[in-house]
PDB file of C-alpha atoms in Angstrom:
ATOM      1  CA  MET A  24       0.024  -0.018   0.063  1.00  0.00           C
ATOM      2  CA  LEU A  25       1.316   3.481  -0.887  1.00  0.00           C
ATOM      3  CA  ARG A  26       1.625   6.218   1.794  1.00  0.00           C
ATOM      4  CA  ARG A  27       1.652   9.848   0.684  1.00  0.00           C
ATOM      5  CA  LEU A  28       4.419  11.975   1.999  1.00  0.00           C
ATOM      6  CA  ILE A  29       3.074  15.548   2.492  1.00  0.00           C
ATOM      7  CA  ALA A  30       4.901  18.266   4.364  1.00  0.00           C
ATOM      8  CA  SER A  31       3.621  20.652   7.099  1.00  0.00           C
ATOM      9  CA  ARG A  32       4.421  24.333   6.973  1.00  0.00           C
ATOM     10  CA  SER A  33       7.227  25.584   9.229  1.00  0.00           C
ATOM     11  CA  ALA A  34       6.542  23.159  12.114  1.00  0.00           C
ATOM     12  CA  PRO A  35       9.012  21.430  14.534  1.00  0.00           C
ATOM     13  CA  LEU A  36      10.371  18.494  12.517  1.00  0.00           C
ATOM     14  CA  ILE A  37       9.545  15.453  14.751  1.00  0.00           C
ATOM     15  CA  ALA A  38       6.104  16.641  15.704  1.00  0.00           C
ATOM     16  CA  ALA A  39       5.309  17.712  12.127  1.00  0.00           C
ATOM     17  CA  MET A  40       6.569  14.431  10.572  1.00  0.00           C
ATOM     18  CA  ALA A  41       4.727  12.356  13.123  1.00  0.00           C
ATOM     19  CA  LEU A  42       1.379  14.181  12.356  1.00  0.00           C
ATOM     20  CA  VAL A  43       2.013  14.197   8.605  1.00  0.00           C
ATOM     21  CA  ALA A  44       2.960  10.551   8.490  1.00  0.00           C
ATOM     22  CA  LEU A  45       0.069   9.541  10.651  1.00  0.00           C
ATOM     23  CA  ALA A  46      -2.487  11.555   8.613  1.00  0.00           C
ATOM     24  CA  ALA A  47      -1.073  10.206   5.297  1.00  0.00           C
ATOM     25  CA  ILE A  48      -1.006   6.644   6.477  1.00  0.00           C
ATOM     26  CA  VAL A  49      -4.388   6.673   8.104  1.00  0.00           C
ATOM     27  CA  GLY A  50      -5.851   8.274   5.002  1.00  0.00           C
ATOM     28  CA  GLN A  51      -4.484   5.458   2.807  1.00  0.00           C
ATOM     29  CA  ARG A  52      -5.437   2.497   4.952  1.00  0.00           C
ATOM     30  CA  LEU A  53      -8.711   0.714   5.133  1.00  0.00           C
ATOM     31  CA  ILE A  54      -9.662  -0.766   8.613  1.00  0.00           C
ATOM     32  CA  ALA A  55     -11.703  -3.974   7.944  1.00  0.00           C
ATOM     33  CA  SER A  56     -13.424  -4.295  11.311  1.00  0.00           C
ATOM     34  CA  SER A  57     -13.162  -2.986  14.847  1.00  0.00           C
ATOM     35  CA  ALA A  58     -11.528  -6.276  15.847  1.00  0.00           C
ATOM     36  CA  PHE A  59      -8.282  -5.040  14.110  1.00  0.00           C
ATOM     37  CA  ASN A  60      -8.429  -1.366  15.328  1.00  0.00           C
ATOM     38  CA  SER A  61      -5.705  -1.887  18.050  1.00  0.00           C
ATOM     39  CA  LEU A  62      -3.359  -3.586  15.594  1.00  0.00           C
ATOM     40  CA  GLU A  63      -4.018  -1.043  12.909  1.00  0.00           C
ATOM     41  CA  ALA A  64      -3.326   1.854  15.197  1.00  0.00           C
ATOM     42  CA  SER A  65      -0.033   0.210  16.348  1.00  0.00           C
ATOM     43  CA  THR A  66       1.143  -0.410  12.775  1.00  0.00           C
ATOM     44  CA  VAL A  67       0.245   3.162  11.670  1.00  0.00           C
ATOM     45  CA  ALA A  68       2.140   4.611  14.731  1.00  0.00           C
ATOM     46  CA  GLY A  69       5.145   2.398  13.882  1.00  0.00           C
ATOM     47  CA  ASP A  70       5.210   3.582  10.330  1.00  0.00           C
ATOM     48  CA  ALA A  71       4.955   7.176  11.320  1.00  0.00           C
ATOM     49  CA  HIS A  72       7.772   6.685  13.793  1.00  0.00           C
ATOM     50  CA  ARG A  73      10.083   5.114  11.164  1.00  0.00           C
ATOM     51  CA  ILE A  74       9.476   8.121   8.779  1.00  0.00           C
ATOM     52  CA  ALA A  75      10.052  10.711  11.531  1.00  0.00           C
ATOM     53  CA  VAL A  76      13.273   9.038  12.524  1.00  0.00           C
ATOM     54  CA  ALA A  77      14.569   8.821   9.099  1.00  0.00           C
ATOM     55  CA  LEU A  78      13.782  12.534   8.451  1.00  0.00           C
ATOM     56  CA  SER A  79      15.186  13.533  11.762  1.00  0.00           C
ATOM     57  CA  TYR A  80      18.576  11.995  10.727  1.00  0.00           C
ATOM     58  CA  GLU A  81      18.455  13.777   7.420  1.00  0.00           C
ATOM     59  CA  THR A  82      17.689  17.075   9.155  1.00  0.00           C
ATOM     60  CA  LYS A  83      20.536  16.655  11.619  1.00  0.00           C
ATOM     61  CA  LEU A  84      22.957  16.235   8.593  1.00  0.00           C
ATOM     62  CA  LEU A  85      21.641  19.543   7.121  1.00  0.00           C
ATOM     63  CA  GLU A  86      21.672  21.261  10.375  1.00  0.00           C
ATOM     64  CA  GLY A  87      25.358  20.160  11.143  1.00  0.00           C
ATOM     65  CA  TYR A  88      26.432  21.547   7.666  1.00  0.00           C
ATOM     66  CA  GLY A  89      24.607  24.836   8.194  1.00  0.00           C
ATOM     67  CA  ALA A  90      25.913  25.391  11.678  1.00  0.00           C
ATOM     68  CA  THR A  91      29.453  24.975  10.552  1.00  0.00           C
ATOM     69  CA  ASN A  92      29.264  27.175   7.585  1.00  0.00           C
ATOM     70  CA  SER A  93      27.060  29.985   9.129  1.00  0.00           C
ATOM     71  CA  ILE A  94      29.920  30.934  11.574  1.00  0.00           C
ATOM     72  CA  TRP A  95      32.511  31.862   8.900  1.00  0.00           C
ATOM     73  CA  ASP A  96      34.136  35.098   7.806  1.00  0.00           C
ATOM     74  CA  ASP A  97      33.779  34.161   4.130  1.00  0.00           C
ATOM     75  CA  SER A  98      30.023  33.433   4.238  1.00  0.00           C
ATOM     76  CA  TYR A  99      29.336  36.337   6.493  1.00  0.00           C
ATOM     77  CA  ASP A 100      31.213  38.867   4.326  1.00  0.00           C
ATOM     78  CA  ALA A 101      29.524  37.516   1.197  1.00  0.00           C
ATOM     79  CA  VAL A 102      25.925  37.912   2.692  1.00  0.00           C
ATOM     80  CA  VAL A 103      26.631  41.357   4.117  1.00  0.00           C
ATOM     81  CA  ALA A 104      28.150  42.674   0.889  1.00  0.00           C
ATOM     82  CA  GLY A 105      25.561  40.859  -1.263  1.00  0.00           C
ATOM     83  CA  SER A 106      28.386  39.519  -3.374  1.00  0.00           C
ATOM     84  CA  GLU A 107      27.401  36.672  -5.546  1.00  0.00           C
ATOM     85  CA  PRO A 108      30.976  35.887  -6.649  1.00  0.00           C
ATOM     86  CA  ASP A 109      32.180  35.681  -3.051  1.00  0.00           C
ATOM     87  CA  PHE A 110      29.181  33.599  -2.127  1.00  0.00           C
ATOM     88  CA  ASP A 111      29.874  31.186  -4.998  1.00  0.00           C
ATOM     89  CA  GLY A 112      33.411  30.936  -3.687  1.00  0.00           C
ATOM     90  CA  ALA A 113      32.156  30.087  -0.212  1.00  0.00           C
ATOM     91  CA  PHE A 114      29.337  27.864  -1.320  1.00  0.00           C
ATOM     92  CA  ALA A 115      30.175  26.340  -4.726  1.00  0.00           C
ATOM     93  CA  PRO A 116      26.984  24.634  -5.880  1.00  0.00           C
ATOM     94  CA  ALA A 117      28.616  21.342  -6.513  1.00  0.00           C
ATOM     95  CA  ASP A 118      30.080  21.299  -2.931  1.00  0.00           C
ATOM     96  CA  VAL A 119      26.807  22.376  -1.395  1.00  0.00           C
ATOM     97  CA  GLN A 120      25.074  19.336  -2.994  1.00  0.00           C
ATOM     98  CA  SER A 121      27.911  16.870  -2.516  1.00  0.00           C
ATOM     99  CA  ILE A 122      28.918  17.821   1.023  1.00  0.00           C
ATOM    100  CA  GLY A 123      25.916  19.457   2.455  1.00  0.00           C
ATOM    101  CA  ASP A 124      23.351  17.326   0.516  1.00  0.00           C
ATOM    102  CA  ALA A 125      21.418  20.571   0.030  1.00  0.00           C
ATOM    103  CA  ASP A 126      19.504  21.793  -2.926  1.00  0.00           C
ATOM    104  CA  ALA A 127      19.460  25.458  -2.061  1.00  0.00           C
ATOM    105  CA  VAL A 128      21.197  27.995   0.166  1.00  0.00           C
ATOM    106  CA  VAL A 129      20.440  31.633   0.451  1.00  0.00           C
ATOM    107  CA  GLY A 130      21.707  34.646   2.474  1.00  0.00           C
ATOM    108  CA  ILE A 131      18.964  36.838   3.520  1.00  0.00           C
ATOM    109  CA  ASP A 132      18.497  40.026   5.550  1.00  0.00           C
ATOM    110  CA  ARG A 133      15.876  40.794   8.294  1.00  0.00           C
ATOM    111  CA  SER A 134      13.370  41.715   5.729  1.00  0.00           C
ATOM    112  CA  GLY A 135      13.683  38.287   4.095  1.00  0.00           C
ATOM    113  CA  SER A 136      15.225  39.731   0.927  1.00  0.00           C
ATOM    114  CA  VAL A 137      17.528  37.248  -0.732  1.00  0.00           C
ATOM    115  CA  ARG A 138      20.842  38.921  -1.014  1.00  0.00           C
ATOM    116  CA  VAL A 139      22.857  35.970  -2.505  1.00  0.00           C
ATOM    117  CA  GLY A 140      22.415  32.325  -3.396  1.00  0.00           C
ATOM    118  CA  GLY A 141      19.331  30.500  -4.542  1.00  0.00           C
ATOM    119  CA  LEU A 142      18.224  27.094  -5.779  1.00  0.00           C
ATOM    120  CA  ILE A 143      21.024  25.083  -7.305  1.00  0.00           C
ATOM    121  CA  ASP A 144      20.780  24.400 -10.963  1.00  0.00           C
ATOM    122  CA  GLY A 145      23.883  22.712 -12.211  1.00  0.00           C
ATOM    123  CA  ASP A 146      26.858  24.930 -11.353  1.00  0.00           C
ATOM    124  CA  ARG A 147      24.868  28.050 -10.626  1.00  0.00           C
ATOM    125  CA  TYR A 148      22.168  29.446  -8.399  1.00  0.00           C
ATOM    126  CA  THR A 149      18.751  30.430  -9.673  1.00  0.00           C
ATOM    127  CA  ASP A 150      15.791  32.044  -8.021  1.00  0.00           C
ATOM    128  CA  LEU A 151      13.928  30.213  -5.267  1.00  0.00           C
ATOM    129  CA  PRO A 152      10.409  28.951  -5.862  1.00  0.00           C
ATOM    130  CA  SER A 153       7.998  31.897  -5.615  1.00  0.00           C
ATOM    131  CA  ALA A 154       6.172  30.200  -2.734  1.00  0.00           C
ATOM    132  CA  LEU A 155       9.235  30.893  -0.505  1.00  0.00           C
ATOM    133  CA  THR A 156       8.343  34.394   0.140  1.00  0.00           C
ATOM    134  CA  ALA A 157      10.307  36.989   2.259  1.00  0.00           C
ATOM    135  CA  ASP A 158       7.993  36.486   5.228  1.00  0.00           C
ATOM    136  CA  ARG A 159       8.522  32.675   4.983  1.00  0.00           C
ATOM    137  CA  LEU A 160      12.232  32.991   4.744  1.00  0.00           C
ATOM    138  CA  THR A 161      12.350  35.427   7.691  1.00  0.00           C
ATOM    139  CA  SER A 162      10.405  33.024   9.815  1.00  0.00           C
ATOM    140  CA  MET A 163      13.148  30.341   9.355  1.00  0.00           C
ATOM    141  CA  VAL A 164      15.883  32.379  11.016  1.00  0.00           C
ATOM    142  CA  ASP A 165      16.342  33.657  14.540  1.00  0.00           C
ATOM    143  CA  PHE A 166      18.628  36.569  13.760  1.00  0.00           C
ATOM    144  CA  ASP A 167      19.370  37.283  17.439  1.00  0.00           C
ATOM    145  CA  ALA A 168      20.292  33.649  18.293  1.00  0.00           C
ATOM    146  CA  ASP A 169      23.938  32.707  19.086  1.00  0.00           C
ATOM    147  CA  GLY A 170      26.009  31.792  16.152  1.00  0.00           C
ATOM    148  CA  GLY A 171      25.574  28.206  14.994  1.00  0.00           C
ATOM    149  CA  THR A 172      22.085  28.074  16.550  1.00  0.00           C
ATOM    150  CA  GLY A 173      19.656  26.879  13.898  1.00  0.00           C
ATOM    151  CA  GLN A 174      15.996  26.165  13.657  1.00  0.00           C
ATOM    152  CA  CYS A 175      14.882  23.385  11.288  1.00  0.00           C
ATOM    153  CA  GLY A 176      11.503  22.269   9.877  1.00  0.00           C
ATOM    154  CA  LEU A 177       9.369  21.607   6.805  1.00  0.00           C
ATOM    155  CA  VAL A 178       7.994  23.911   4.227  1.00  0.00           C
ATOM    156  CA  THR A 179       6.163  23.351   0.995  1.00  0.00           C
ATOM    157  CA  ALA A 180       6.950  25.387  -2.127  1.00  0.00           C
ATOM    158  CA  GLY A 181       4.665  24.596  -5.057  1.00  0.00           C
ATOM    159  CA  ASP A 182       4.361  20.889  -5.218  1.00  0.00           C
ATOM    160  CA  VAL A 183       7.762  20.171  -3.516  1.00  0.00           C
ATOM    161  CA  PRO A 184       8.278  19.744   0.167  1.00  0.00           C
ATOM    162  CA  TYR A 185      11.558  20.961   1.614  1.00  0.00           C
ATOM    163  CA  LEU A 186      13.599  20.404   4.810  1.00  0.00           C
ATOM    164  CA  TYR A 187      15.128  23.613   5.909  1.00  0.00           C
ATOM    165  CA  CYS A 188      17.525  24.826   8.562  1.00  0.00           C
ATOM    166  CA  GLY A 189      18.133  28.545   9.133  1.00  0.00           C
ATOM    167  CA  PHE A 190      20.935  30.281  10.994  1.00  0.00           C
ATOM    168  CA  PRO A 191      21.990  33.722  11.872  1.00  0.00           C
ATOM    169  CA  SER A 192      25.079  34.589   9.806  1.00  0.00           C
ATOM    170  CA  ARG A 193      28.207  35.297  11.906  1.00  0.00           C
ATOM    171  CA  ARG A 194      31.917  35.643  11.636  1.00  0.00           C
ATOM    172  CA  THR A 195      34.210  32.919  12.582  1.00  0.00           C
ATOM    173  CA  ASP A 196      34.634  34.458  15.977  1.00  0.00           C
ATOM    174  CA  ALA A 197      30.767  34.605  16.303  1.00  0.00           C
ATOM    175  CA  SER A 198      30.702  38.440  15.997  1.00  0.00           C
ATOM    176  CA  GLY A 199      28.800  40.336  13.474  1.00  0.00           C
ATOM    177  CA  ARG A 200      25.586  42.368  12.948  1.00  0.00           C
ATOM    178  CA  HIS A 201      22.350  40.599  13.865  1.00  0.00           C
ATOM    179  CA  SER A 202      20.860  41.440  10.542  1.00  0.00           C
ATOM    180  CA  PHE A 203      21.643  38.590   8.276  1.00  0.00           C
ATOM    181  CA  GLY A 204      20.939  34.819   8.016  1.00  0.00           C
ATOM    182  CA  LEU A 205      21.552  31.783   5.977  1.00  0.00           C
ATOM    183  CA  VAL A 206      18.949  29.272   5.018  1.00  0.00           C
ATOM    184  CA  PHE A 207      19.722  25.784   3.744  1.00  0.00           C
ATOM    185  CA  LEU A 208      17.129  23.651   2.054  1.00  0.00           C
ATOM    186  CA  ARG A 209      16.869  20.152   0.807  1.00  0.00           C
ATOM    187  CA  ALA A 210      14.120  19.070  -1.593  1.00  0.00           C
ATOM    188  CA  LEU A 211      12.055  16.096  -0.747  1.00  0.00           C
ATOM    189  CA  ASP A 212      11.501  15.357  -4.481  1.00  0.00           C
ATOM    190  CA  ALA A 213      10.917  12.011  -6.097  1.00  0.00           C
ATOM    191  CA  ASP A 214      14.554  10.900  -5.693  1.00  0.00           C
ATOM    192  CA  ALA A 215      14.730  11.820  -2.072  1.00  0.00           C
ATOM    193  CA  VAL A 216      11.464  10.147  -1.347  1.00  0.00           C
ATOM    194  CA  ALA A 217      12.682   7.039  -3.110  1.00  0.00           C
ATOM    195  CA  LYS A 218      15.765   7.003  -0.773  1.00  0.00           C
ATOM    196  CA  LEU A 219      13.545   7.561   2.231  1.00  0.00           C
ATOM    197  CA  ALA A 220      11.361   4.625   1.173  1.00  0.00           C
ATOM    198  CA  GLU A 221      14.418   2.424   1.016  1.00  0.00           C
ATOM    199  CA  THR A 222      15.592   3.556   4.345  1.00  0.00           C
ATOM    200  CA  THR A 223      12.207   2.996   6.048  1.00  0.00           C
ATOM    201  CA  GLY A 224      11.144  -0.061   4.102  1.00  0.00           C
ATOM    202  CA  LEU A 225       7.782   1.720   3.424  1.00  0.00           C
ATOM    203  CA  ALA A 226       6.162   2.271   0.004  1.00  0.00           C
ATOM    204  CA  LEU A 227       6.169   6.065  -0.060  1.00  0.00           C
ATOM    205  CA  ARG A 228       5.367   8.455  -2.885  1.00  0.00           C
ATOM    206  CA  LEU A 229       4.803  12.044  -3.361  1.00  0.00           C
ATOM    207  CA  PRO A 230       1.153  13.047  -4.122  1.00  0.00           C
ATOM    208  CA  PRO A 231       0.376  14.033  -7.709  1.00  0.00           C
ATOM    209  CA  ALA A 232       0.634  17.812  -8.485  1.00  0.00           C
ATOM    210  CA  GLY A 233      -2.475  19.508  -7.355  1.00  0.00           C
ATOM    211  CA  ALA A 234      -3.683  16.680  -5.141  1.00  0.00           C
ATOM    212  CA  PRO A 235      -5.390  17.758  -1.885  1.00  0.00           C
TER     213      PRO A 235
END
């Protein structure tokens, strides 16, 4: 039986994925009779837990990469200056994907304006999906937090769910103005969901475009 993987907007990761997985799995299952209710509930909860654990691991990897690279003179200076060449030097798209396993990284200011970076397309950055508005990006970063302190969650942009981790941008010594941030995103596209399905042993799929 197929379970649909649908993201919740900007919620704490574990709670969100538990609710999402439960809702998706319950919606797909048919309970034959009340005699099997207890077993069915246990199975659903177990499936949801496996999905949540797998996504928690993936998010910790993204969080670790972001925490390390958000406290760095090169990244801070590039974001503050709004310098695309310097940002590309600090975050070469190929490295972001191969090392950070991320599909997008942006440097933003407190208004949520993207100063540098974007969605990775080959060896360059392109615009983020239009659904990732300034308000949504701002909500992903605590600009006044200590350097390396991130907040992670799930957000949908169009028909694609994304894991995200946002951090205040700081210099290597953790100094710097509290006006800039870095957001790292990983798309939960068909390839990512296929890997998640392999990890969890569940038959997961993304819902068709436009599905409720």
